[in-house]
Amino acid sequence: DIQMTQSPSSLFASVGDRVTITCRASQSISSYLNWYQHKPGRAPELLIYAASSLQSGVPSRFTGSGSGTDFTLTISNLQPEDFATYYCQQSYNIPRTFGQGTKVEIK
Amino acid sequence: QVQLVQSGAEVKKPGASVKVSCKPSAYTFTSYGITWVRQAPGQGLEWMGWISTYNGNTNYAQKFQGRVTMTTDTSTTTAYMELRSLRSDDTAVYYCARAVPGTLVRGGFDPWGQGTLVTVSS
């Protein structure tokens, strides 16, 4: 199975900050990497697919980059509604695997 | 818009089975697969498997092999996930999501159902 490792596990940030979350795969997954946002009591939502493509309806302050084994999700100008847990997930192989999550909390 | 509506919360005793339903709308049912993901309390997202709504082919995570069965009913355009021999650590919110079929997929799970809380307790 492909292991996905995110860092950090949690971070504190303020509204307006720029936040960066990294995700590392245990083997090359080309650009088969997706990012999700998950808020308590709600369903996860797809933000980024294929490493850098913005899902329809997702604000442009979310950007994804990377290929191979190292990926990044950047949130520019953090908004109050962005405080949530973020997960990366590979779509290169079965079984699909997720990172352990990064919780973005209010400073 | 595209939505997936899941069945309601369940409380089960250890050793029992649970069957969760997922009914998509606003797209052609057989054009996408359905995947199942769970989240135990305080834990992250865990992929359980997926089913092709086109031909019923399934892929299960090894952890759930032998205990899970995913099915679809094309007449009612509903997907189901049955988990047997429930244990307390199966207590979780179970989500279905629309998934593009295949191994190498340039796309994620989207959208997701609202989640179904399954509580396993004696």
PDB file of N, CA and C in Angstrom, chain B residues 49-95:
ATOM      1  N   GLY B  49     -13.366   0.686   0.330  1.00  0.00           N
ATOM      2  CA  GLY B  49     -13.473  -0.012  -0.938  1.00  0.00           C
ATOM      3  C   GLY B  49     -14.373   0.750  -1.885  1.00  0.00           C
ATOM      4  N   TRP B  50     -14.567   0.148  -3.058  1.00  0.00           N
ATOM      5  CA  TRP B  50     -15.479   0.783  -3.991  1.00  0.00           C
ATOM      6  C   TRP B  50     -16.127  -0.260  -4.883  1.00  0.00           C
ATOM      7  N   ILE B  51     -17.224   0.162  -5.522  1.00  0.00           N
ATOM      8  CA  ILE B  51     -17.967  -0.720  -6.402  1.00  0.00           C
ATOM      9  C   ILE B  51     -18.267  -0.011  -7.711  1.00  0.00           C
ATOM     10  N   SER B  52     -18.139  -0.760  -8.784  1.00  0.00           N
ATOM     11  CA  SER B  52     -18.562  -0.251 -10.087  1.00  0.00           C
ATOM     12  C   SER B  52     -20.072  -0.409 -10.192  1.00  0.00           C
ATOM     13  N   THR B  53     -20.761   0.690 -10.421  1.00  0.00           N
ATOM     14  CA  THR B  53     -22.213   0.618 -10.589  1.00  0.00           C
ATOM     15  C   THR B  53     -22.570   0.097 -11.984  1.00  0.00           C
ATOM     16  N   TYR B  54     -21.577   0.010 -12.846  1.00  0.00           N
ATOM     17  CA  TYR B  54     -21.794  -0.473 -14.222  1.00  0.00           C
ATOM     18  C   TYR B  54     -21.885  -1.993 -14.275  1.00  0.00           C
ATOM     19  N   ASN B  55     -20.912  -2.663 -13.593  1.00  0.00           N
ATOM     20  CA  ASN B  55     -20.902  -4.132 -13.673  1.00  0.00           C
ATOM     21  C   ASN B  55     -20.830  -4.823 -12.323  1.00  0.00           C
ATOM     22  N   GLY B  56     -20.843  -4.042 -11.245  1.00  0.00           N
ATOM     23  CA  GLY B  56     -20.838  -4.635  -9.907  1.00  0.00           C
ATOM     24  C   GLY B  56     -19.479  -5.078  -9.416  1.00  0.00           C
ATOM     25  N   ASN B  57     -18.427  -4.849 -10.193  1.00  0.00           N
ATOM     26  CA  ASN B  57     -17.094  -5.219  -9.710  1.00  0.00           C
ATOM     27  C   ASN B  57     -16.749  -4.418  -8.460  1.00  0.00           C
ATOM     28  N   THR B  58     -16.056  -5.090  -7.558  1.00  0.00           N
ATOM     29  CA  THR B  58     -15.689  -4.447  -6.301  1.00  0.00           C
ATOM     30  C   THR B  58     -14.191  -4.540  -6.041  1.00  0.00           C
ATOM     31  N   ASN B  59     -13.713  -3.620  -5.231  1.00  0.00           N
ATOM     32  CA  ASN B  59     -12.353  -3.652  -4.686  1.00  0.00           C
ATOM     33  C   ASN B  59     -12.468  -3.259  -3.230  1.00  0.00           C
ATOM     34  N   TYR B  60     -12.049  -4.163  -2.347  1.00  0.00           N
ATOM     35  CA  TYR B  60     -12.135  -3.879  -0.917  1.00  0.00           C
ATOM     36  C   TYR B  60     -10.743  -3.703  -0.331  1.00  0.00           C
ATOM     37  N   ALA B  61     -10.626  -2.809   0.641  1.00  0.00           N
ATOM     38  CA  ALA B  61      -9.383  -2.723   1.391  1.00  0.00           C
ATOM     39  C   ALA B  61      -9.174  -4.044   2.122  1.00  0.00           C
ATOM     40  N   GLN B  62      -7.937  -4.478   2.174  1.00  0.00           N
ATOM     41  CA  GLN B  62      -7.642  -5.780   2.768  1.00  0.00           C
ATOM     42  C   GLN B  62      -8.168  -5.887   4.192  1.00  0.00           C
ATOM     43  N   LYS B  63      -8.130  -4.789   4.916  1.00  0.00           N
ATOM     44  CA  LYS B  63      -8.580  -4.779   6.306  1.00  0.00           C
ATOM     45  C   LYS B  63     -10.020  -5.256   6.451  1.00  0.00           C
ATOM     46  N   PHE B  64     -10.841  -5.021   5.414  1.00  0.00           N
ATOM     47  CA  PHE B  64     -12.270  -5.319   5.506  1.00  0.00           C
ATOM     48  C   PHE B  64     -12.669  -6.568   4.712  1.00  0.00           C
ATOM     49  N   GLN B  65     -11.706  -7.147   4.012  1.00  0.00           N
ATOM     50  CA  GLN B  65     -12.007  -8.346   3.224  1.00  0.00           C
ATOM     51  C   GLN B  65     -12.637  -9.419   4.109  1.00  0.00           C
ATOM     52  N   GLY B  66     -13.730  -9.997   3.624  1.00  0.00           N
ATOM     53  CA  GLY B  66     -14.414 -11.040   4.364  1.00  0.00           C
ATOM     54  C   GLY B  66     -15.491 -10.524   5.308  1.00  0.00           C
ATOM     55  N   ARG B  67     -15.467  -9.237   5.594  1.00  0.00           N
ATOM     56  CA  ARG B  67     -16.477  -8.650   6.503  1.00  0.00           C
ATOM     57  C   ARG B  67     -17.382  -7.645   5.826  1.00  0.00           C
ATOM     58  N   VAL B  68     -16.974  -7.145   4.668  1.00  0.00           N
ATOM     59  CA  VAL B  68     -17.739  -6.104   3.995  1.00  0.00           C
ATOM     60  C   VAL B  68     -18.255  -6.604   2.653  1.00  0.00           C
ATOM     61  N   THR B  69     -19.438  -6.160   2.306  1.00  0.00           N
ATOM     62  CA  THR B  69     -19.985  -6.413   0.978  1.00  0.00           C
ATOM     63  C   THR B  69     -20.610  -5.137   0.466  1.00  0.00           C
ATOM     64  N   MET B  70     -20.177  -4.715  -0.706  1.00  0.00           N
ATOM     65  CA  MET B  70     -20.748  -3.530  -1.353  1.00  0.00           C
ATOM     66  C   MET B  70     -21.574  -3.995  -2.539  1.00  0.00           C
ATOM     67  N   THR B  71     -22.772  -3.476  -2.650  1.00  0.00           N
ATOM     68  CA  THR B  71     -23.676  -3.854  -3.718  1.00  0.00           C
ATOM     69  C   THR B  71     -24.372  -2.620  -4.270  1.00  0.00           C
ATOM     70  N   THR B  72     -24.992  -2.812  -5.412  1.00  0.00           N
ATOM     71  CA  THR B  72     -25.827  -1.750  -5.977  1.00  0.00           C
ATOM     72  C   THR B  72     -27.120  -2.369  -6.485  1.00  0.00           C
ATOM     73  N   ASP B  73     -28.148  -1.556  -6.535  1.00  0.00           N
ATOM     74  CA  ASP B  73     -29.430  -1.935  -7.109  1.00  0.00           C
ATOM     75  C   ASP B  73     -29.727  -0.913  -8.201  1.00  0.00           C
ATOM     76  N   THR B  74     -29.535  -1.318  -9.447  1.00  0.00           N
ATOM     77  CA  THR B  74     -29.705  -0.358 -10.535  1.00  0.00           C
ATOM     78  C   THR B  74     -31.172   0.002 -10.739  1.00  0.00           C
ATOM     79  N   SER B  75     -32.084  -0.847 -10.275  1.00  0.00           N
ATOM     80  CA  SER B  75     -33.500  -0.525 -10.444  1.00  0.00           C
ATOM     81  C   SER B  75     -33.920   0.644  -9.558  1.00  0.00           C
ATOM     82  N   THR B  76     -33.275   0.767  -8.415  1.00  0.00           N
ATOM     83  CA  THR B  76     -33.580   1.880  -7.509  1.00  0.00           C
ATOM     84  C   THR B  76     -32.426   2.876  -7.435  1.00  0.00           C
ATOM     85  N   THR B  77     -31.404   2.653  -8.228  1.00  0.00           N
ATOM     86  CA  THR B  77     -30.187   3.496  -8.255  1.00  0.00           C
ATOM     87  C   THR B  77     -29.689   3.780  -6.845  1.00  0.00           C
ATOM     88  N   THR B  78     -29.477   2.700  -6.111  1.00  0.00           N
ATOM     89  CA  THR B  78     -29.026   2.813  -4.726  1.00  0.00           C
ATOM     90  C   THR B  78     -27.818   1.902  -4.530  1.00  0.00           C
ATOM     91  N   ALA B  79     -26.852   2.388  -3.766  1.00  0.00           N
ATOM     92  CA  ALA B  79     -25.695   1.587  -3.397  1.00  0.00           C
ATOM     93  C   ALA B  79     -25.798   1.219  -1.919  1.00  0.00           C
ATOM     94  N   TYR B  80     -25.220   0.083  -1.593  1.00  0.00           N
ATOM     95  CA  TYR B  80     -25.284  -0.412  -0.216  1.00  0.00           C
ATOM     96  C   TYR B  80     -23.892  -0.862   0.226  1.00  0.00           C
ATOM     97  N   MET B  81     -23.661  -0.703   1.532  1.00  0.00           N
ATOM     98  CA  MET B  81     -22.453  -1.227   2.162  1.00  0.00           C
ATOM     99  C   MET B  81     -22.885  -1.990   3.398  1.00  0.00           C
ATOM    100  N   GLU B  82     -22.586  -3.282   3.424  1.00  0.00           N
ATOM    101  CA  GLU B  82     -22.900  -4.112   4.584  1.00  0.00           C
ATOM    102  C   GLU B  82     -21.611  -4.503   5.274  1.00  0.00           C
ATOM    103  N   LEU B  83     -21.551  -4.281   6.576  1.00  0.00           N
ATOM    104  CA  LEU B  83     -20.400  -4.671   7.384  1.00  0.00           C
ATOM    105  C   LEU B  83     -20.882  -5.650   8.448  1.00  0.00           C
ATOM    106  N   ARG B  84     -20.225  -6.790   8.514  1.00  0.00           N
ATOM    107  CA  ARG B  84     -20.653  -7.876   9.402  1.00  0.00           C
ATOM    108  C   ARG B  84     -19.708  -8.016  10.582  1.00  0.00           C
ATOM    109  N   SER B  85     -20.130  -8.840  11.543  1.00  0.00           N
ATOM    110  CA  SER B  85     -19.301  -9.140  12.722  1.00  0.00           C
ATOM    111  C   SER B  85     -18.773  -7.854  13.348  1.00  0.00           C
ATOM    112  N   LEU B  86     -19.699  -6.939  13.615  1.00  0.00           N
ATOM    113  CA  LEU B  86     -19.307  -5.628  14.112  1.00  0.00           C
ATOM    114  C   LEU B  86     -18.618  -5.712  15.469  1.00  0.00           C
ATOM    115  N   ARG B  87     -17.623  -4.816  15.619  1.00  0.00           N
ATOM    116  CA  ARG B  87     -16.883  -4.697  16.868  1.00  0.00           C
ATOM    117  C   ARG B  87     -17.010  -3.254  17.339  1.00  0.00           C
ATOM    118  N   SER B  88     -16.617  -3.002  18.557  1.00  0.00           N
ATOM    119  CA  SER B  88     -16.728  -1.627  19.070  1.00  0.00           C
ATOM    120  C   SER B  88     -15.866  -0.659  18.254  1.00  0.00           C
ATOM    121  N   ASP B  89     -14.764  -1.137  17.720  1.00  0.00           N
ATOM    122  CA  ASP B  89     -13.916  -0.229  16.944  1.00  0.00           C
ATOM    123  C   ASP B  89     -14.432   0.007  15.526  1.00  0.00           C
ATOM    124  N   ASP B  90     -15.577  -0.548  15.215  1.00  0.00           N
ATOM    125  CA  ASP B  90     -16.251  -0.201  13.947  1.00  0.00           C
ATOM    126  C   ASP B  90     -17.155   1.015  14.127  1.00  0.00           C
ATOM    127  N   THR B  91     -17.286   1.491  15.361  1.00  0.00           N
ATOM    128  CA  THR B  91     -18.039   2.721  15.605  1.00  0.00           C
ATOM    129  C   THR B  91     -17.392   3.854  14.818  1.00  0.00           C
ATOM    130  N   ALA B  92     -18.173   4.458  13.930  1.00  0.00           N
ATOM    131  CA  ALA B  92     -17.617   5.449  13.014  1.00  0.00           C
ATOM    132  C   ALA B  92     -18.745   6.106  12.228  1.00  0.00           C
ATOM    133  N   VAL B  93     -18.395   7.185  11.569  1.00  0.00           N
ATOM    134  CA  VAL B  93     -19.272   7.746  10.549  1.00  0.00           C
ATOM    135  C   VAL B  93     -18.849   7.143   9.215  1.00  0.00           C
ATOM    136  N   TYR B  94     -19.799   6.587   8.510  1.00  0.00           N
ATOM    137  CA  TYR B  94     -19.548   5.951   7.224  1.00  0.00           C
ATOM    138  C   TYR B  94     -20.068   6.864   6.115  1.00  0.00           C
ATOM    139  N   TYR B  95     -19.191   7.145   5.159  1.00  0.00           N
ATOM    140  CA  TYR B  95     -19.546   8.015   4.038  1.00  0.00           C
ATOM    141  C   TYR B  95     -19.514   7.221   2.731  1.00  0.00           C
TER     142      TYR B  95
END
